[in-house]
CSV table of C-alpha atoms in Angstrom, one decimal:
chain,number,residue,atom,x,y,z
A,194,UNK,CA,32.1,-12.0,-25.2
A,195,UNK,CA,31.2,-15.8,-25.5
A,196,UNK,CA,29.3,-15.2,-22.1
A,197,UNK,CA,25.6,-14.9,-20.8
A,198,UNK,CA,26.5,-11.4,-18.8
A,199,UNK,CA,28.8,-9.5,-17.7
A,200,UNK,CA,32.0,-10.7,-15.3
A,201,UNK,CA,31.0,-11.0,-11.6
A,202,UNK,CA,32.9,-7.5,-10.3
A,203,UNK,CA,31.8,-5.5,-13.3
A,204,UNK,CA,29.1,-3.5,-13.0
A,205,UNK,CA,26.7,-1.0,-15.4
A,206,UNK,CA,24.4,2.0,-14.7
A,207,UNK,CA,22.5,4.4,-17.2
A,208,UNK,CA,20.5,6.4,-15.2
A,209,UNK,CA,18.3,7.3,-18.4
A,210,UNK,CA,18.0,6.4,-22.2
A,211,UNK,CA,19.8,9.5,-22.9
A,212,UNK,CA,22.3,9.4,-20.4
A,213,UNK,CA,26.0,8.1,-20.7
A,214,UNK,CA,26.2,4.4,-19.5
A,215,UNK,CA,28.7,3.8,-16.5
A,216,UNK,CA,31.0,-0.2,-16.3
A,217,UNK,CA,32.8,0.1,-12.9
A,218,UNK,CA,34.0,-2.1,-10.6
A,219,UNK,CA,36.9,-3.9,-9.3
A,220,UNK,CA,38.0,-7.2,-10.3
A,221,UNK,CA,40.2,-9.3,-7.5
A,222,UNK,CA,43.7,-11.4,-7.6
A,223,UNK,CA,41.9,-14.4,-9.2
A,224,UNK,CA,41.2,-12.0,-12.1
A,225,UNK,CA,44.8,-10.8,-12.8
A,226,UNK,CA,46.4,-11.7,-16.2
A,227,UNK,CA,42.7,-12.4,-17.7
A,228,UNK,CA,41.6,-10.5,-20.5
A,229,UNK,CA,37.7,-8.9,-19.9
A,230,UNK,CA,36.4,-8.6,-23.5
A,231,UNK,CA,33.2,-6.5,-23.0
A,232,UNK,CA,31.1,-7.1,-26.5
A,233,UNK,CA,29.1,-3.4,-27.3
A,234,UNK,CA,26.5,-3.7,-29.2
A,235,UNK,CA,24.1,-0.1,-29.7
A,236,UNK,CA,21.4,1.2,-32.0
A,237,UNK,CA,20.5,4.3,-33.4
A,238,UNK,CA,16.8,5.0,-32.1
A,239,UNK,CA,15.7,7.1,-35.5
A,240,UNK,CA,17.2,4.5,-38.0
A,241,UNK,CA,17.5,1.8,-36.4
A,242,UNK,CA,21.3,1.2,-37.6
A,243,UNK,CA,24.0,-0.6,-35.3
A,244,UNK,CA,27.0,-0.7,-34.2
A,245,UNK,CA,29.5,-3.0,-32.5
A,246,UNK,CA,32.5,-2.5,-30.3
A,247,UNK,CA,34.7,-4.4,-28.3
A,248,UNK,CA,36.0,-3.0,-25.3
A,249,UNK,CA,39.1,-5.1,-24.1
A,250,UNK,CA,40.2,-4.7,-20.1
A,251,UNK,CA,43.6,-6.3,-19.2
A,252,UNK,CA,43.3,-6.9,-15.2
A,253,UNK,CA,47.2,-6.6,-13.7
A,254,UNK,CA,48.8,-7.4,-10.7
A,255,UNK,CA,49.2,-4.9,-8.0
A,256,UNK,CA,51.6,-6.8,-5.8
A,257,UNK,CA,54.6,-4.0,-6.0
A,258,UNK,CA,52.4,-1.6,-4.8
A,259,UNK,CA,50.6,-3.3,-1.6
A,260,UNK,CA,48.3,-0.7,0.4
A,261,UNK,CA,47.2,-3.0,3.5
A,262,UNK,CA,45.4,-0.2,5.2
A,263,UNK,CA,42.0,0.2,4.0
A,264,UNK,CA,39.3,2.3,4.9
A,265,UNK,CA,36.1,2.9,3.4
A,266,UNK,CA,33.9,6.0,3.3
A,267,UNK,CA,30.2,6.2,2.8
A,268,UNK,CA,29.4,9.4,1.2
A,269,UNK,CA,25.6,10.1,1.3
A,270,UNK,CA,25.5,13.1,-1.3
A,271,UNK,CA,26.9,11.5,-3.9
A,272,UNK,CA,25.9,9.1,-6.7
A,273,UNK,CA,28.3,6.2,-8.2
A,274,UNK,CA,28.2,8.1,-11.8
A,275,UNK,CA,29.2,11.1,-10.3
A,276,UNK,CA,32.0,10.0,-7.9
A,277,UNK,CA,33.1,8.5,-11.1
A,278,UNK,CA,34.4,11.2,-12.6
A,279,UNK,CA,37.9,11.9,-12.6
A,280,UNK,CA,37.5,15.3,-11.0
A,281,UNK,CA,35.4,14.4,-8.0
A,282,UNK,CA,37.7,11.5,-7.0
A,283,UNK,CA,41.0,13.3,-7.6
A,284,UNK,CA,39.2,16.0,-5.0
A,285,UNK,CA,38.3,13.1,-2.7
A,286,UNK,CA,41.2,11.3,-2.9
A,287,UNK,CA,42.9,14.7,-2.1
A,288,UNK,CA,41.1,15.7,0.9
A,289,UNK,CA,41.6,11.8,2.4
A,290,UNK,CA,45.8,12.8,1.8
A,291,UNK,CA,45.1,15.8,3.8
A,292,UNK,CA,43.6,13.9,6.6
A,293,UNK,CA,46.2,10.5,6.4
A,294,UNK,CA,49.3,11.6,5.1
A,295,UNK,CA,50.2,8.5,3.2
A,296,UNK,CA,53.1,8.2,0.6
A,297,UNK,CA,50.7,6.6,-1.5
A,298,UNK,CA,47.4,6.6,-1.6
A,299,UNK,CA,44.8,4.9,-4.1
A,300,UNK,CA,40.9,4.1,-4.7
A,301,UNK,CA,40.3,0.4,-4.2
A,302,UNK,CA,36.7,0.2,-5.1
A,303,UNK,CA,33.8,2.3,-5.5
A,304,UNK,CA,30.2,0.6,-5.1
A,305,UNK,CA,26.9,2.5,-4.8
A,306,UNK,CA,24.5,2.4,-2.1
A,307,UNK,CA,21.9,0.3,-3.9
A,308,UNK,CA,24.5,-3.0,-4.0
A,309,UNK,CA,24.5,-2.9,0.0
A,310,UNK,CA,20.8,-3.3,0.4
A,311,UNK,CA,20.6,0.7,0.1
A,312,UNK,CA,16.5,2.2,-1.0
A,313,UNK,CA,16.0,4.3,-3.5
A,314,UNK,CA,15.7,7.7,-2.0
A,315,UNK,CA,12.6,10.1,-3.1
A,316,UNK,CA,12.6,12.3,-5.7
A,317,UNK,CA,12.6,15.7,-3.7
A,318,UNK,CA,15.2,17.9,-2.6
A,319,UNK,CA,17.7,16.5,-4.9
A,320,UNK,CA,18.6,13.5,-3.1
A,321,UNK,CA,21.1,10.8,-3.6
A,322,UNK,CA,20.9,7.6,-3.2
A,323,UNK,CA,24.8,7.3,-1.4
A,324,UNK,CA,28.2,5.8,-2.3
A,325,UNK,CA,30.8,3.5,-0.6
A,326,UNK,CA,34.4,4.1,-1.5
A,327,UNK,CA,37.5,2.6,-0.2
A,328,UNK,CA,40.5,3.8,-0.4
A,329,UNK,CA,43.7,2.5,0.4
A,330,UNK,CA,46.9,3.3,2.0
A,331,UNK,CA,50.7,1.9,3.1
A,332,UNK,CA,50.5,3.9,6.4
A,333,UNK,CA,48.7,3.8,9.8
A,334,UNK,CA,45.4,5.2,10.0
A,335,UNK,CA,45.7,8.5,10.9
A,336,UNK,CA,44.6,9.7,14.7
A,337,UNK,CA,41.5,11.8,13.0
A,338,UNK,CA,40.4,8.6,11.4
A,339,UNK,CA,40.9,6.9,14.9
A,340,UNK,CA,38.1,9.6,16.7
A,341,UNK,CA,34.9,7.8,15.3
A,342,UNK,CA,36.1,4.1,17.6
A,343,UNK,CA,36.4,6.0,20.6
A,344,UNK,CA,33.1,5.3,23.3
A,345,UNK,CA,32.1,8.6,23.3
A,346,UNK,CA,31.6,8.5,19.6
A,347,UNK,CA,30.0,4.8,19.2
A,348,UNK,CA,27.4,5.9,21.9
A,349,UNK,CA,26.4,8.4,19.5
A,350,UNK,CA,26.6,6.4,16.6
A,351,UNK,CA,24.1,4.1,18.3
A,352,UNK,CA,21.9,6.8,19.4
A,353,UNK,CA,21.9,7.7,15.5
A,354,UNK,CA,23.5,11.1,16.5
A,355,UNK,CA,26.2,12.2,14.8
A,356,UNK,CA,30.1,11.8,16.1
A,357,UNK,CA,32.1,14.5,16.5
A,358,UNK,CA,35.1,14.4,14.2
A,359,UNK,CA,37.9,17.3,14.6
A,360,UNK,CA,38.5,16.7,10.2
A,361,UNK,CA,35.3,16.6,9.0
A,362,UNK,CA,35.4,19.9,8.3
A,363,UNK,CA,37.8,19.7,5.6
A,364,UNK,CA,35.2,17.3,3.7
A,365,UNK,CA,32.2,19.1,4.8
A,366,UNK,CA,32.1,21.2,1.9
A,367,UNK,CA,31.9,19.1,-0.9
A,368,UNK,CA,31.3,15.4,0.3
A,369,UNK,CA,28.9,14.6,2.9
A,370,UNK,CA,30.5,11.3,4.8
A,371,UNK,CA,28.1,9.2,7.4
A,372,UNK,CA,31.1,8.6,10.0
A,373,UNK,CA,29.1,6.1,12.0
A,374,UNK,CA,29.6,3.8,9.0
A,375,UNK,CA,33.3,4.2,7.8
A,376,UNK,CA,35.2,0.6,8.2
A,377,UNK,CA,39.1,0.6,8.9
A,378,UNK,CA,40.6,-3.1,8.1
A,379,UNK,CA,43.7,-3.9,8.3
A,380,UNK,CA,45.2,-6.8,6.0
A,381,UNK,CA,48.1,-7.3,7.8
A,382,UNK,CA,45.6,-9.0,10.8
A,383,UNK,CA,43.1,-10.1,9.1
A,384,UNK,CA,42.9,-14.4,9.5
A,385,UNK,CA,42.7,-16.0,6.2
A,386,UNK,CA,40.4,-18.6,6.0
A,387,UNK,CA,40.4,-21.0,3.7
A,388,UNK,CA,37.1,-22.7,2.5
A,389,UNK,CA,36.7,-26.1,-0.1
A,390,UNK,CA,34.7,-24.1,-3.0
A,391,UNK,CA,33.4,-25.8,-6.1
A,392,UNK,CA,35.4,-25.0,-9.2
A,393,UNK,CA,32.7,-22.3,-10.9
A,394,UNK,CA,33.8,-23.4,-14.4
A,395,UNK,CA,33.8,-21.6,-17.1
A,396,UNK,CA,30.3,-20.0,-17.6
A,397,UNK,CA,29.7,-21.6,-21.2
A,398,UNK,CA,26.9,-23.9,-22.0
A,399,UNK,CA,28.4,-26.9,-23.5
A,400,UNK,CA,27.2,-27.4,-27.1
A,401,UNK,CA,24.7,-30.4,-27.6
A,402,UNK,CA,23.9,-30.0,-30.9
A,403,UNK,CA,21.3,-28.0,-33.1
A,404,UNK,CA,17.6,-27.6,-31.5
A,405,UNK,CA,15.5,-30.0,-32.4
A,406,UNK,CA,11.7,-28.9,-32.7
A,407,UNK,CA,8.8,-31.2,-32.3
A,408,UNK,CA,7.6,-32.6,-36.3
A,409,UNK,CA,4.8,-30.3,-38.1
A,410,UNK,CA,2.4,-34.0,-37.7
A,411,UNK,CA,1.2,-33.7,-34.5
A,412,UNK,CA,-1.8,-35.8,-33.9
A,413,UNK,CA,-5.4,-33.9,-33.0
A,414,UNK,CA,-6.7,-34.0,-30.2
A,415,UNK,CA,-11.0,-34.7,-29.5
A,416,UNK,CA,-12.6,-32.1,-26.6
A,417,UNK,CA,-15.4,-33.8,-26.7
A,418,UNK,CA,-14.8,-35.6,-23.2
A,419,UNK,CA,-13.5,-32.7,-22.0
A,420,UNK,CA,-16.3,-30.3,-23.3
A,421,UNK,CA,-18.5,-33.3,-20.8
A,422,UNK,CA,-16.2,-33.0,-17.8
A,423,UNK,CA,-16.4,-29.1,-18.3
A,424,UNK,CA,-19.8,-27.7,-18.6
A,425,UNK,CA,-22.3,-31.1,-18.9
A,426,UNK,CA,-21.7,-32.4,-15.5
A,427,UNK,CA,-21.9,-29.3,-13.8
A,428,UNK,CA,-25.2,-28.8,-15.3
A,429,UNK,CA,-26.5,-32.2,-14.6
A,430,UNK,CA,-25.6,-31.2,-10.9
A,431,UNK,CA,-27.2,-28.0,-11.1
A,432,UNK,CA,-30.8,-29.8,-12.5
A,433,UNK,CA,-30.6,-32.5,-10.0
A,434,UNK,CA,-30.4,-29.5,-7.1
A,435,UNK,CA,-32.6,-27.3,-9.0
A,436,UNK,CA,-35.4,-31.0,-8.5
A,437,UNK,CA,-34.8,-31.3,-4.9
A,438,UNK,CA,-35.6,-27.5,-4.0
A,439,UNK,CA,-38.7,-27.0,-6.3
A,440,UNK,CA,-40.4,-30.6,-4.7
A,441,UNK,CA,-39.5,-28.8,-1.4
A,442,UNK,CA,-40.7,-26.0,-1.6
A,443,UNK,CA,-43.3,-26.9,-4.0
A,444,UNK,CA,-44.7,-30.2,-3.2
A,445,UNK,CA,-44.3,-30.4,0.7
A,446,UNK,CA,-46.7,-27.1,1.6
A,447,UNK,CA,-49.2,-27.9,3.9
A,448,UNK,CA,-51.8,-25.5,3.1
A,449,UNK,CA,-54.6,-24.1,4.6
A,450,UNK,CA,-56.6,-26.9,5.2
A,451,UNK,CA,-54.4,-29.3,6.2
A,452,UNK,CA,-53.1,-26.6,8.5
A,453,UNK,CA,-56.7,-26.0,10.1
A,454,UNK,CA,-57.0,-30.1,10.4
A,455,UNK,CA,-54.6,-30.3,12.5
A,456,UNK,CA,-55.4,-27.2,15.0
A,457,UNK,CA,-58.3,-28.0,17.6
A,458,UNK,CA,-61.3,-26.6,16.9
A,459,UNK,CA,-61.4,-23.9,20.1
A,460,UNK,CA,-58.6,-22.3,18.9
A,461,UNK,CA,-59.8,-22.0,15.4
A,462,UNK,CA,-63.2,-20.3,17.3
A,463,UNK,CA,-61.0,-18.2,18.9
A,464,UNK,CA,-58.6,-17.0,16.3
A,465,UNK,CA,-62.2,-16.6,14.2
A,466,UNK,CA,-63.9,-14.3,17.2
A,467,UNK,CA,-60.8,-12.0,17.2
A,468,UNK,CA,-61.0,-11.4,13.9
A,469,UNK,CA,-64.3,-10.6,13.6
A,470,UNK,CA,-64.2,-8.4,16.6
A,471,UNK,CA,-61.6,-6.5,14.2
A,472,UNK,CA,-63.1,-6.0,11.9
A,473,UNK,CA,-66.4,-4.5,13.9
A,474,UNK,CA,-64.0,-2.1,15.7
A,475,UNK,CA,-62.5,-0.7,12.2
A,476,UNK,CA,-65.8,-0.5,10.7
A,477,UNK,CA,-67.4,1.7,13.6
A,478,UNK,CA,-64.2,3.9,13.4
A,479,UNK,CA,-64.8,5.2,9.8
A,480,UNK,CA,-68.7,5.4,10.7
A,481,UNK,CA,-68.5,7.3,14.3
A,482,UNK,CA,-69.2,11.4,14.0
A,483,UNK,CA,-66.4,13.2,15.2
A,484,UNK,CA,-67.4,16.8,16.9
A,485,UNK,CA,-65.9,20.1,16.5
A,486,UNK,CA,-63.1,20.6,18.8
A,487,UNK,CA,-63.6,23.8,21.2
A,488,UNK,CA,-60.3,25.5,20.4
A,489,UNK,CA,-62.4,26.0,17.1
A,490,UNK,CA,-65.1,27.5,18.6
A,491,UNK,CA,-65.6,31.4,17.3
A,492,UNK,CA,-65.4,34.2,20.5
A,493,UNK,CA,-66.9,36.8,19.3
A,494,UNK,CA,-70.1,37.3,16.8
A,495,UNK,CA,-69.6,39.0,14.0
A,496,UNK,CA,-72.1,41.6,15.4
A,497,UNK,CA,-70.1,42.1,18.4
A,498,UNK,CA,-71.9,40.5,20.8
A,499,UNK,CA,-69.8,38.2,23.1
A,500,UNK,CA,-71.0,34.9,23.3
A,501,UNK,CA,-72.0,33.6,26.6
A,502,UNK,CA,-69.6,31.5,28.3
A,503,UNK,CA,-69.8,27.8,28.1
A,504,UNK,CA,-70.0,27.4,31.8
A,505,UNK,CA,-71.8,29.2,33.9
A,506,UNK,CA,-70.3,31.6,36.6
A,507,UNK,CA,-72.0,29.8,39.6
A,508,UNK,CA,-70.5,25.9,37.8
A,509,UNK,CA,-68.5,24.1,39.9
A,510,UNK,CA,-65.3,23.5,37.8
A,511,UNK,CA,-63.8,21.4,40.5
A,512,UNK,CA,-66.4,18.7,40.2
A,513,UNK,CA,-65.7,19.0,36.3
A,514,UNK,CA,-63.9,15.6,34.2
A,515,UNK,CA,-60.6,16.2,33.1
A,516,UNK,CA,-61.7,14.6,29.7
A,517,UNK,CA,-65.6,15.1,28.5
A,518,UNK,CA,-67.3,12.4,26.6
A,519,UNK,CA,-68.5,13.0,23.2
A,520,UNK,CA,-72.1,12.9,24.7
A,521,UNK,CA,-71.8,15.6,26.8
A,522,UNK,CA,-70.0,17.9,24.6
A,523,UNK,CA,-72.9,17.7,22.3
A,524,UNK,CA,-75.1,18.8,25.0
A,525,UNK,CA,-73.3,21.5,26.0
A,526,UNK,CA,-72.2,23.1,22.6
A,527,UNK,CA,-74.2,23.5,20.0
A,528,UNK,CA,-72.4,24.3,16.6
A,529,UNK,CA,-73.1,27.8,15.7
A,530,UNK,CA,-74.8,28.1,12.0
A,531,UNK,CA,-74.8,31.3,9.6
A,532,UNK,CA,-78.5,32.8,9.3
A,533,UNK,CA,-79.5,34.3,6.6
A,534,UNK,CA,-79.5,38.2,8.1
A,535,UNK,CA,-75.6,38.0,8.6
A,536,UNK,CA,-76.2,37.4,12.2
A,537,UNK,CA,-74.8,34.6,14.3
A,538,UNK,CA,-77.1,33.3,17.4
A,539,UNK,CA,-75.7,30.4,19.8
């Protein structure tokens, strides 16, 4: 209430619009004997109607009950919401007792995956996205705890194998822990370092008066020169260019005659003699008489009678062209015609 957002260690998840909406978090020492007032403020989605709430947190010290041992578990099949409940961490915090044996034994804060740079995991298989909870204790870490520094365990972590860790069988069946990334700290050696940090203030925008909008008699404003600068310069551009390449391509073509002026005159006999000799050659191909080819040449008569050979038996064929000129084909063959009894003579 009276801020832009929520505190800095508060947090809030609603996984959907008809799901129950999660604050969580844990506030530090410079937090104690400050009263959180969290302003609610909700809305029916059919009417419309709403509804306001204050939710006060009072934040106390926790000085009588120091826990300098800390450690911090990151389970991956588990979701903040759901480690949330009461249930679930009473059977977490439960299994941890069976593996520490601490007089006293508390969460110390719960964060999910996503706040530690964490992706969002597919949508198959049911899979979670992962939670990080620490938990803390008055006692030494137990020897169990111990197992996951020793060599043979870190070369597996960094092989991305997983350690071998005589208890994690008593979490196995409900949480799913990651021991390559559990942290142990202890507060008792840790080196406090003190750092010259800006006051943060309050958070509250100081008040500067009423806002002041700008007077209904605002002066109009003439486009004209702007319409110019927009479209009538780029079209005096465009005509200028449009000029240049029309009396290019327009007004500087040689032509025909100019072009046979300047080429010398045997040249211009020449090109003229090889044209002409073109044409000739075309004309006398669409004029020449093309004879029958002798694959089409009928074998027998129609009255049975075999016709002679073309070549006579005592005809050297060894002295015989490979191709035959038109000429001589005509002599040889003569092209069989129909008579008017049905009978075919050659």
């Amino acid at each position: 209430m009276g801020y832009p957002d929520r505190p800095g260690w508060l947090r809030y998840i609603q996984r959907t619009s008809h799901s129950d909406g999660v604050l969580y978090g844990s506030p530090t020492a410079e937090h104690v004997g400050k009263a959180t007032i969290i302003e609610i403020i909700a809305y029916n989605r059919r009417t419309f109607e709403t509804a306001r709430h204050n939710l006060v947190i009072n934040i106390m010290s926790t000085e009588e009950y120091p826990l300098p041992y800390q450690a911090e578990f990151y389970i991956k099949n588990m979701n903040v919401e759901e480690m949330l409940a009461s249930e679930v961490l009473g059977d977490f915090l439960g299994a941890v007792k069976n593996v520490w044996q601490p007089e006293r034994l508390n969460a110390v804060n719960i964060t999910s995956a996503l706040d530690r740079g964490g992706r969002v995991p597919l949508p198959i298989n049911n899979l979670k996205e992962g939670v990080y909870v620490m938990v803390g204790a008055d006692v030494q870490f137990s020897s169990c705890l111990r197992e996951v520094e020793n060599p043979h365990n870190q070369l597996r972590c960094s092989q991305e194998m997983e350690p071998v860790i005589s208890c994690d069988k008593k979490f196995r069946a409900q949480f799913d822990i990651d021991w390559c990334k559990i942290n142990l700290v202890d507060i008792n050696k840790m080196i406090m370092i003190h750092s010259n940090r800006p006051d943060p203030g309050t958070g509250v925008l100081p008040d500067i008066g009423g806002y002041n909008p700008p007077p209904e008699s605002l002066k109009s404003r003439d486009f004209f020169a702007d319409f110019l600068i927009t479209l009538a310069v780029p079209s005096a551009v465009a005509m200028v260019l449009f000029s240049v390449l029309g009396y290019s391509m327009c007004c500087r073509r040689e032509g025909v005659d100019k072009r046979n002026m300047q080429t010398p005159d045997i040249q211009l006999v020449h090109h003229s003699s090889i044209q002409k000799s073109t044409k000739e050659l075309r004309s006398m191909s669409k004029n020449r008489e093309i004879s029958w080819p002798l694959s089409t040449l009928p074998v027998f008569s129609q009255s049975g009678e075999v016709v002679p050979p073309i070549h006579p038996d005592n005809y050297e064929t060894t002295s015989m062209p490979l191709m035959q000129t038109q000429t001589n084909l005509q002599n040889q063959i003569q092209i069989p015609q129909q008579q008017p009894s049905g009978k075919w003579h050659s």
